[in-house]
């Protein structure tokens, strides 16, 4: 190879969520190809994609059905706008999403990222309340869960609660009302204290992913729905991480039979192929925006690449694969196996807790000096052993593609256990020697 691409990366790139000073001192792993559950680097080394390429990939890489749908779409059109025009894929996908979504969600608004899906839900909720008029115009703020993560744009950060990511931007954020995660009594306190001031509550249903796989107690989502109804507050479910099978059902909301007023989808929507997001709304919210043009009830929001035809084609093919491969039916036994495989890890001295909902797994290594970068050490050790994992601080995350085989799942968990052991030994050499 004549060009040293690793050097080009170090010279010119700026990576997300990355301290570049550490990055440029390491050899960047370059993914050149992929196949099924495996990523392949320039030297042909294979790695299990243990976090679904950041929680996106669903049916594996280079899925024949999705590949073919994309090629066919390329022969028709790669992009045309949704402003003043439509296209068949956008319309068909909207109909499919409404079909599989929790009851009552009947309208689909596209964008490109989880963060934008959330911005859109927040703006829709706000504008809906404004346009209801009267007392409802006072509903100008939002309730959200502490340690929530809804994306990195300013509105999404305003309803987020992960201090290391968010505290720097505090002066830029709009005020919002934080609620203890999973605590219905606290939610009721907040909603009653700020009665008639809150437009909507936003939650990650069942599990707060970026918080380190914080699992809510059963029934919390149901109670949240009931409290929102009691206090006239809209419920926004951010299913960006939980959607498309990660918790064992198509959407996490289903497990508590909850239908939100607004639902945000992104990550797994295209099977992990292309950036596409959707904000789903009820007919009631949609109708709140109808009127004569001069009434200015229009939702003035849109992104240039909204509803991109290639992305819609990938999403339709991904939903097709869910059916033809019976992805969710076949997932049950894998989730059960994952639970069994994790039992010995939970018993490891280096592990304080394993939290999991479906395939979304957080292996908590406890409190350590951040300088030790224990979670990062696990990543490096796993890479040596043929798996890609990315931690949240010192919580090791596993979230493999739903298509992972049982053998690959065994290999992934075994590598993770060995890597935790090795990372611990390298972070605490004296301890390792004594043992
Ligand atoms: C990842 C994530 C987002 C942000 O999605 P992006 O596509 O990265 O903007 C929003 N909400 C949740 C729950 C997420 O996990």
Short mmCIF file of C-alpha atoms and ligand atoms in Angstrom, two decimals:
data_model
loop_
_atom_site.label_atom_id
_atom_site.label_comp_id
_atom_site.label_asym_id
_atom_site.label_seq_id
_atom_site.Cartn_x
_atom_site.Cartn_y
_atom_site.Cartn_z
CA UNK A 1 0.00 0.00 0.00
CA UNK A 2 1.59 3.28 -1.10
CA UNK A 3 -0.53 5.63 1.00
CA UNK A 4 -0.26 5.37 4.77
CA UNK A 5 -3.90 5.93 5.58
CA UNK A 6 -3.31 5.66 9.30
CA UNK A 7 -1.01 8.67 8.98
CA UNK A 8 -3.61 10.56 6.92
CA UNK A 9 -6.08 9.89 9.72
CA UNK A 10 -3.70 11.16 12.39
CA UNK A 11 -2.82 14.22 10.29
CA UNK A 12 -6.30 15.27 9.22
CA UNK A 13 -9.18 13.61 11.06
CA UNK A 14 -10.95 14.66 14.21
CA UNK A 15 -12.92 11.76 15.69
CA UNK A 16 -16.21 11.94 17.64
CA UNK A 17 -16.09 11.55 21.43
CA UNK A 18 -12.33 11.13 21.17
CA UNK A 19 -9.43 12.80 22.96
CA UNK A 20 -7.24 13.26 19.91
CA UNK A 21 -4.03 13.44 21.93
CA UNK A 22 -4.47 9.81 22.97
CA UNK A 23 -5.82 8.81 19.56
CA UNK A 24 -2.76 9.96 17.60
CA UNK A 25 -0.49 7.96 19.89
CA UNK A 26 -2.25 4.70 19.00
CA UNK A 27 -2.49 2.75 15.77
CA UNK A 28 -6.02 3.44 14.43
CA UNK A 29 -7.79 0.24 13.49
CA UNK A 30 -8.94 0.63 9.89
CA UNK A 31 -12.06 -1.29 8.86
CA UNK A 32 -11.77 -2.05 5.17
CA UNK A 33 -14.48 -4.61 4.73
CA UNK A 34 -17.05 -6.57 6.66
CA UNK A 35 -19.00 -9.76 6.36
CA UNK A 36 -21.93 -10.84 8.51
CA UNK A 37 -21.02 -10.23 12.15
CA UNK A 38 -17.33 -9.58 11.38
CA UNK A 39 -15.34 -6.46 10.58
CA UNK A 40 -12.15 -6.99 8.55
CA UNK A 41 -9.08 -4.74 8.67
CA UNK A 42 -6.46 -3.95 6.01
CA UNK A 43 -4.37 -6.96 7.03
CA UNK A 44 -7.35 -9.28 6.70
CA UNK A 45 -7.79 -9.69 10.46
CA UNK A 46 -11.38 -10.37 11.50
CA UNK A 47 -13.19 -8.95 14.51
CA UNK A 48 -16.64 -9.70 15.87
CA UNK A 49 -18.66 -6.47 15.71
CA UNK A 50 -19.55 -6.62 19.41
CA UNK A 51 -21.45 -3.31 19.51
CA UNK A 52 -23.15 -3.44 16.08
CA UNK A 53 -20.98 -0.57 14.79
CA UNK A 54 -22.28 1.69 17.55
CA UNK A 55 -25.68 0.06 18.11
CA UNK A 56 -26.81 0.27 14.46
CA UNK A 57 -26.23 -2.96 12.62
CA UNK A 58 -29.13 -5.40 12.82
CA UNK A 59 -28.89 -8.23 10.27
CA UNK A 60 -25.11 -8.29 9.81
CA UNK A 61 -22.89 -6.49 7.32
CA UNK A 62 -23.33 -6.93 3.58
CA UNK A 63 -26.73 -8.47 4.01
CA UNK A 64 -27.71 -9.77 0.54
CA UNK A 65 -31.27 -8.39 0.70
CA UNK A 66 -30.26 -4.90 1.81
CA UNK A 67 -27.30 -4.82 -0.61
CA UNK A 68 -29.59 -5.75 -3.51
CA UNK A 69 -32.22 -3.18 -2.53
CA UNK A 70 -29.56 -0.46 -2.44
CA UNK A 71 -28.14 -1.44 -5.82
CA UNK A 72 -31.64 -1.43 -7.33
CA UNK A 73 -32.36 1.98 -5.83
CA UNK A 74 -29.07 3.32 -7.23
CA UNK A 75 -30.32 2.39 -10.68
CA UNK A 76 -33.39 4.56 -10.07
CA UNK A 77 -32.31 7.66 -8.09
CA UNK A 78 -29.88 8.28 -5.23
CA UNK A 79 -31.45 11.44 -3.88
CA UNK A 80 -34.38 13.74 -4.49
CA UNK A 81 -35.98 16.15 -2.04
CA UNK A 82 -39.02 15.70 0.23
CA UNK A 83 -39.71 19.45 0.08
CA UNK A 84 -42.39 19.75 -2.56
CA UNK A 85 -41.79 16.23 -3.91
CA UNK A 86 -42.24 12.69 -2.69
CA UNK A 87 -40.89 9.30 -3.70
CA UNK A 88 -42.21 5.74 -3.50
CA UNK A 89 -39.72 4.48 -0.89
CA UNK A 90 -40.49 7.26 1.60
CA UNK A 91 -44.24 6.62 1.31
CA UNK A 92 -43.94 2.82 1.53
CA UNK A 93 -41.57 2.98 4.49
CA UNK A 94 -43.87 5.40 6.34
CA UNK A 95 -46.77 2.97 5.86
CA UNK A 96 -44.64 0.03 7.10
CA UNK A 97 -43.45 1.95 10.16
CA UNK A 98 -47.01 2.92 11.08
CA UNK A 99 -48.00 -0.75 10.69
CA UNK A 100 -45.41 -2.00 13.17
CA UNK A 101 -45.36 0.99 15.57
CA UNK A 102 -47.31 1.11 18.84
CA UNK A 103 -51.00 1.90 18.27
CA UNK A 104 -51.99 5.48 17.51
CA UNK A 105 -48.72 6.54 15.88
CA UNK A 106 -49.88 7.35 12.36
CA UNK A 107 -47.53 9.98 10.91
CA UNK A 108 -43.84 9.75 10.00
CA UNK A 109 -41.45 12.72 9.79
CA UNK A 110 -37.98 11.83 8.48
CA UNK A 111 -34.56 13.17 9.34
CA UNK A 112 -31.02 11.70 9.51
CA UNK A 113 -29.87 11.16 13.08
CA UNK A 114 -31.18 10.19 16.47
CA UNK A 115 -30.41 13.69 17.68
CA UNK A 116 -32.51 15.26 14.93
CA UNK A 117 -35.38 12.81 15.52
CA UNK A 118 -35.36 14.05 19.14
CA UNK A 119 -35.09 17.76 18.20
CA UNK A 120 -38.09 17.27 15.94
CA UNK A 121 -40.13 15.53 18.66
CA UNK A 122 -39.33 18.34 21.12
CA UNK A 123 -40.23 21.07 18.63
CA UNK A 124 -43.43 19.24 17.62
CA UNK A 125 -44.49 18.85 21.25
CA UNK A 126 -43.75 22.50 22.01
CA UNK A 127 -45.50 23.86 18.92
CA UNK A 128 -48.46 21.51 19.41
CA UNK A 129 -49.05 22.91 22.90
CA UNK A 130 -48.62 26.49 21.64
CA UNK A 131 -51.16 25.92 18.89
CA UNK A 132 -53.69 24.38 21.26
CA UNK A 133 -53.81 27.92 22.70
CA UNK A 134 -55.20 29.16 26.01
CA UNK A 135 -53.66 27.66 29.17
CA UNK A 136 -51.65 25.19 27.07
CA UNK A 137 -49.45 28.02 25.82
CA UNK A 138 -47.79 27.94 29.23
CA UNK A 139 -46.53 24.43 28.51
CA UNK A 140 -43.09 25.53 27.36
CA UNK A 141 -40.69 23.19 29.20
CA UNK A 142 -39.78 19.51 29.25
CA UNK A 143 -39.30 16.80 31.83
CA UNK A 144 -36.51 14.29 31.27
CA UNK A 145 -34.67 11.57 33.17
CA UNK A 146 -31.36 12.18 34.87
CA UNK A 147 -28.45 10.54 33.04
CA UNK A 148 -30.53 10.54 29.88
CA UNK A 149 -28.87 10.64 26.48
CA UNK A 150 -30.83 11.87 23.49
CA UNK A 151 -28.06 13.00 21.12
CA UNK A 152 -25.61 15.87 20.81
CA UNK A 153 -27.49 18.82 19.29
CA UNK A 154 -28.33 21.64 21.70
CA UNK A 155 -32.01 20.75 22.15
CA UNK A 156 -31.22 17.07 22.69
CA UNK A 157 -28.46 17.98 25.12
CA UNK A 158 -30.91 20.22 27.01
CA UNK A 159 -32.96 17.13 27.89
CA UNK A 160 -29.85 15.01 28.43
CA UNK A 161 -28.22 14.37 31.75
CA UNK A 162 -24.76 12.89 31.29
CA UNK A 163 -22.52 15.44 32.97
CA UNK A 164 -19.22 14.54 31.29
CA UNK A 165 -20.83 15.05 27.89
CA UNK A 166 -23.22 17.86 28.70
CA UNK A 167 -22.08 20.14 31.55
CA UNK A 168 -19.77 22.29 29.35
CA UNK A 169 -22.76 23.47 27.33
CA UNK A 170 -24.98 24.33 30.33
CA UNK A 171 -25.12 28.09 29.50
CA UNK A 172 -26.43 27.28 26.01
CA UNK A 173 -29.19 24.92 27.11
CA UNK A 174 -32.86 25.58 27.77
CA UNK A 175 -33.97 24.74 31.31
CA UNK A 176 -35.69 21.38 31.79
CA UNK A 177 -36.98 19.38 34.76
CA UNK A 178 -34.89 16.33 35.67
CA UNK A 179 -36.51 13.20 37.13
CA UNK A 180 -34.82 10.28 38.90
CA UNK A 181 -34.51 7.40 36.42
CA UNK A 182 -37.13 4.72 37.01
CA UNK A 183 -38.71 6.61 39.92
CA UNK A 184 -42.43 7.11 39.31
CA UNK A 185 -42.91 8.95 42.63
CA UNK A 186 -40.28 11.51 41.64
CA UNK A 187 -41.91 11.86 38.23
CA UNK A 188 -45.25 12.57 39.87
CA UNK A 189 -43.60 15.14 42.15
CA UNK A 190 -42.05 16.96 39.17
CA UNK A 191 -45.21 16.88 37.06
CA UNK A 192 -47.37 18.13 39.94
CA UNK A 193 -44.87 20.86 41.00
CA UNK A 194 -44.80 22.22 37.47
CA UNK A 195 -48.39 21.57 36.62
CA UNK A 196 -49.42 23.08 33.29
CA UNK A 197 -45.86 24.22 32.47
CA UNK A 198 -44.56 20.98 30.96
CA UNK A 199 -45.14 20.24 27.28
CA UNK A 200 -43.76 16.70 27.28
CA UNK A 201 -41.78 14.07 29.14
CA UNK A 202 -39.00 12.41 27.14
CA UNK A 203 -37.73 8.95 28.12
CA UNK A 204 -35.56 6.18 26.79
CA UNK A 205 -38.00 3.30 27.36
CA UNK A 206 -36.89 0.38 29.63
CA UNK A 207 -33.15 1.06 29.43
CA UNK A 208 -30.98 4.18 29.32
CA UNK A 209 -28.24 3.06 26.97
CA UNK A 210 -25.56 5.73 27.12
CA UNK A 211 -25.97 6.00 30.91
CA UNK A 212 -24.30 2.58 31.01
CA UNK A 213 -27.33 0.36 30.36
CA UNK A 214 -29.35 1.69 33.27
CA UNK A 215 -32.37 -0.63 33.46
CA UNK A 216 -35.66 0.77 34.79
CA UNK A 217 -37.78 -1.26 37.19
CA UNK A 218 -40.65 -3.09 35.45
CA UNK A 219 -43.79 -0.98 35.27
CA UNK A 220 -42.04 2.40 35.25
CA UNK A 221 -42.85 3.13 31.61
CA UNK A 222 -46.51 2.22 32.18
CA UNK A 223 -46.67 4.50 35.20
CA UNK A 224 -44.97 7.29 33.25
CA UNK A 225 -47.65 6.97 30.55
CA UNK A 226 -50.43 7.14 33.16
CA UNK A 227 -48.87 10.14 34.92
CA UNK A 228 -48.44 11.99 31.61
CA UNK A 229 -52.13 11.41 30.85
CA UNK A 230 -53.14 12.57 34.32
CA UNK A 231 -51.14 15.83 34.02
CA UNK A 232 -51.88 16.53 30.35
CA UNK A 233 -48.23 16.03 29.36
CA UNK A 234 -47.17 14.42 26.07
CA UNK A 235 -44.95 11.33 26.22
CA UNK A 236 -41.96 11.14 23.87
CA UNK A 237 -40.29 7.72 23.69
CA UNK A 238 -36.76 7.86 22.33
CA UNK A 239 -36.38 4.38 20.82
CA UNK A 240 -33.23 5.37 18.91
CA UNK A 241 -31.19 2.74 20.80
CA UNK A 242 -33.92 0.33 21.93
CA UNK A 243 -35.82 0.15 18.64
CA UNK A 244 -35.58 -2.66 16.09
CA UNK A 245 -35.31 -5.64 18.39
CA UNK A 246 -32.54 -4.69 20.82
CA UNK A 247 -34.64 -5.37 23.91
CA UNK A 248 -36.20 -8.51 22.44
CA UNK A 249 -39.32 -6.93 20.90
CA UNK A 250 -39.46 -4.67 17.86
CA UNK A 251 -39.89 -1.65 20.15
CA UNK A 252 -39.25 -1.47 23.88
CA UNK A 253 -42.63 0.28 24.46
CA UNK A 254 -44.42 -2.93 23.50
CA UNK A 255 -43.17 -4.69 26.61
CA UNK A 256 -45.28 -2.44 28.83
CA UNK A 257 -48.04 -2.03 26.27
CA UNK A 258 -47.35 1.69 26.09
CA UNK A 259 -48.19 3.90 23.11
CA UNK A 260 -46.30 7.21 23.21
CA UNK A 261 -47.50 10.45 21.59
CA UNK A 262 -44.20 10.82 19.77
CA UNK A 263 -41.56 8.17 19.05
CA UNK A 264 -38.00 8.69 17.83
CA UNK A 265 -36.24 6.12 15.66
CA UNK A 266 -32.78 6.09 14.10
CA UNK A 267 -29.79 3.79 14.69
CA UNK A 268 -31.23 0.42 13.57
CA UNK A 269 -33.80 1.84 11.15
CA UNK A 270 -31.78 1.07 8.01
CA UNK A 271 -30.32 -2.10 9.47
CA UNK A 272 -27.22 -0.02 10.20
CA UNK A 273 -26.54 0.88 6.57
CA UNK A 274 -27.30 4.57 6.10
CA UNK A 275 -28.23 7.58 8.20
CA UNK A 276 -32.00 7.79 8.48
CA UNK A 277 -34.23 8.77 11.37
CA UNK A 278 -37.96 9.08 11.88
CA UNK A 279 -40.16 10.88 14.37
CA UNK A 280 -43.57 9.23 14.59
CA UNK A 281 -46.57 11.23 15.79
CA UNK A 282 -50.21 10.53 16.60
CA UNK A 283 -52.98 11.84 14.39
CA UNK A 284 -53.99 14.17 17.24
CA UNK A 285 -50.59 15.90 17.17
CA UNK A 286 -50.55 15.95 13.38
CA UNK A 287 -53.98 17.56 13.24
CA UNK A 288 -52.81 20.28 15.63
CA UNK A 289 -50.62 21.55 12.80
CA UNK A 290 -53.36 21.77 10.16
CA UNK A 291 -54.75 25.10 9.02
CA UNK A 292 -54.71 27.66 6.25
CA UNK A 293 -51.15 28.65 5.20
CA UNK A 294 -51.65 32.15 6.60
CA UNK A 295 -52.39 30.69 10.04
CA UNK A 296 -48.71 29.72 10.30
CA UNK A 297 -49.41 26.35 11.93
CA UNK A 298 -46.93 24.67 9.59
CA UNK A 299 -44.07 22.68 11.10
CA UNK A 300 -41.18 24.75 9.80
CA UNK A 301 -38.46 22.16 10.04
CA UNK A 302 -36.59 20.01 7.54
CA UNK A 303 -33.15 18.77 6.61
CA UNK A 304 -31.79 18.75 3.06
CA UNK A 305 -31.32 14.97 2.93
CA UNK A 306 -34.60 14.18 4.72
CA UNK A 307 -36.09 10.87 3.59
CA UNK A 308 -33.18 10.04 1.31
CA UNK A 309 -34.31 7.36 -1.19
CA UNK A 310 -31.26 5.11 -0.72
CA UNK A 311 -31.73 5.18 3.05
CA UNK A 312 -35.46 4.44 2.70
CA UNK A 313 -34.68 1.50 0.40
CA UNK A 314 -32.26 0.10 3.00
CA UNK A 315 -34.85 0.54 5.76
CA UNK A 316 -37.56 -1.23 3.75
CA UNK A 317 -35.18 -4.11 3.01
CA UNK A 318 -34.23 -4.31 6.69
CA UNK A 319 -37.90 -4.56 7.73
CA UNK A 320 -38.35 -7.19 5.03
CA UNK A 321 -35.47 -9.18 6.54
CA UNK A 322 -37.14 -9.02 9.98
CA UNK A 323 -40.08 -10.88 8.39
CA UNK A 324 -38.39 -13.27 5.97
CA UNK A 325 -35.71 -14.31 8.49
CA UNK A 326 -38.05 -14.29 11.49
CA UNK A 327 -35.39 -12.22 13.24
CA UNK A 328 -37.35 -11.57 16.43
CA UNK A 329 -38.51 -15.18 16.88
CA UNK A 330 -34.95 -16.40 16.46
CA UNK A 331 -33.64 -13.76 18.85
CA UNK A 332 -35.35 -15.18 21.97
CA UNK A 333 -33.03 -18.19 22.39
CA UNK A 334 -29.96 -15.99 21.76
CA UNK A 335 -31.04 -13.59 24.50
CA UNK A 336 -31.45 -16.53 26.82
CA UNK A 337 -28.00 -17.89 25.90
CA UNK A 338 -26.48 -14.43 26.41
CA UNK A 339 -27.93 -14.41 29.92
CA UNK A 340 -26.35 -17.79 30.70
CA UNK A 341 -22.99 -16.79 29.22
CA UNK A 342 -22.90 -13.62 31.30
CA UNK A 343 -23.45 -15.39 34.63
CA UNK A 344 -19.76 -16.26 35.17
CA UNK A 345 -18.79 -12.68 34.21
CA UNK A 346 -21.08 -11.25 36.85
CA UNK A 347 -19.21 -13.39 39.38
CA UNK A 348 -15.75 -12.07 38.34
CA UNK A 349 -14.04 -10.00 41.06
CA UNK A 350 -13.40 -7.24 38.48
CA UNK A 351 -17.11 -6.92 37.71
CA UNK A 352 -19.46 -5.08 40.07
CA UNK A 353 -22.67 -5.60 38.11
CA UNK A 354 -24.02 -6.85 34.80
CA UNK A 355 -27.10 -4.97 33.61
CA UNK A 356 -29.04 -6.17 30.63
CA UNK A 357 -32.32 -5.88 28.79
CA UNK A 358 -32.56 -8.19 25.79
CA UNK A 359 -29.28 -7.84 23.90
CA UNK A 360 -28.37 -4.48 25.47
CA UNK A 361 -25.66 -5.36 27.95
CA UNK A 362 -23.55 -3.28 30.32
CA UNK A 363 -20.76 -4.95 32.28
CA UNK A 364 -19.92 -2.50 35.05
CA UNK A 365 -16.32 -2.58 36.28
CA UNK A 366 -17.06 -0.20 39.16
CA UNK A 367 -15.30 3.03 40.18
CA UNK A 368 -11.72 3.49 38.99
CA UNK A 369 -9.30 6.35 38.50
CA UNK A 370 -10.26 7.73 35.04
CA UNK A 371 -6.53 7.99 34.26
CA UNK A 372 -6.39 4.19 34.24
CA UNK A 373 -8.88 4.10 31.31
CA UNK A 374 -9.91 0.61 32.34
CA UNK A 375 -12.79 0.41 29.86
CA UNK A 376 -10.48 1.50 27.06
CA UNK A 377 -7.95 -1.14 28.09
CA UNK A 378 -10.67 -3.76 27.71
CA UNK A 379 -11.29 -2.47 24.17
CA UNK A 380 -7.59 -2.83 23.28
CA UNK A 381 -7.37 -6.32 24.78
CA UNK A 382 -10.55 -7.41 22.98
CA UNK A 383 -9.16 -6.14 19.70
CA UNK A 384 -6.07 -8.33 20.14
CA UNK A 385 -8.41 -11.28 20.65
CA UNK A 386 -10.67 -10.56 17.66
CA UNK A 387 -13.58 -8.51 18.92
CA UNK A 388 -14.54 -4.84 18.68
CA UNK A 389 -16.20 -3.46 21.79
CA UNK A 390 -16.57 0.14 22.90
CA UNK A 391 -17.11 0.99 26.55
CA UNK A 392 -19.04 3.79 28.22
CA UNK A 393 -16.39 4.90 30.70
CA UNK A 394 -15.72 1.77 32.76
CA UNK A 395 -18.89 0.00 31.66
CA UNK A 396 -18.12 -2.56 28.95
CA UNK A 397 -20.99 -2.60 26.47
CA UNK A 398 -22.06 -5.58 24.41
CA UNK A 399 -24.78 -5.12 21.81
CA UNK A 400 -24.10 -7.46 18.89
CA UNK A 401 -26.12 -7.55 15.66
CA UNK A 402 -29.37 -9.51 16.13
CA UNK A 403 -28.09 -11.87 13.43
CA UNK A 404 -25.12 -13.04 15.54
CA UNK A 405 -24.81 -16.84 15.65
CA UNK A 406 -24.72 -18.72 18.94
CA UNK A 407 -21.07 -19.65 18.28
CA UNK A 408 -20.11 -16.05 17.67
CA UNK A 409 -22.00 -15.01 20.77
CA UNK A 410 -20.04 -17.55 22.85
CA UNK A 411 -16.79 -16.29 21.32
CA UNK A 412 -17.71 -12.65 21.96
CA UNK A 413 -18.51 -13.21 25.65
CA UNK A 414 -15.40 -15.38 26.14
CA UNK A 415 -13.18 -12.70 24.58
CA UNK A 416 -14.86 -10.07 26.76
CA UNK A 417 -14.17 -12.04 29.93
CA UNK A 418 -10.50 -12.62 29.00
CA UNK A 419 -10.12 -8.97 28.04
CA UNK A 420 -11.52 -7.73 31.35
CA UNK A 421 -9.07 -10.02 33.15
CA UNK A 422 -6.14 -8.79 31.04
CA UNK A 423 -7.15 -5.13 31.29
CA UNK A 424 -7.35 -5.43 35.06
CA UNK A 425 -3.92 -7.02 35.22
CA UNK A 426 -2.41 -4.24 33.10
CA UNK A 427 -4.13 -1.46 35.08
CA UNK A 428 -3.19 -2.95 38.47
CA UNK A 429 0.12 -4.80 37.89
CA UNK A 430 0.86 -5.09 41.62
CA UNK A 431 -2.50 -6.74 42.32
CA UNK A 432 -2.02 -9.10 39.42
CA UNK A 433 1.39 -10.14 40.73
CA UNK A 434 0.08 -10.79 44.24
CA UNK A 435 -2.65 -13.03 42.80
C1 LIG B 1 -27.49 7.25 20.00
C2 LIG B 1 -28.71 7.83 20.61
C3 LIG B 1 -29.22 9.05 20.16
C4 LIG B 1 -28.51 9.91 19.14
O1 LIG B 1 -28.50 9.33 17.87
P1 LIG B 1 -27.50 9.93 16.77
O2 LIG B 1 -27.88 9.24 15.52
O3 LIG B 1 -26.11 9.59 17.24
O4 LIG B 1 -27.71 11.40 16.74
C5 LIG B 1 -30.41 9.51 20.71
N1 LIG B 1 -31.05 8.80 21.65
C6 LIG B 1 -30.58 7.62 22.10
C7 LIG B 1 -31.36 6.88 23.12
C8 LIG B 1 -29.38 7.10 21.62
O5 LIG B 1 -28.89 5.96 22.10
#
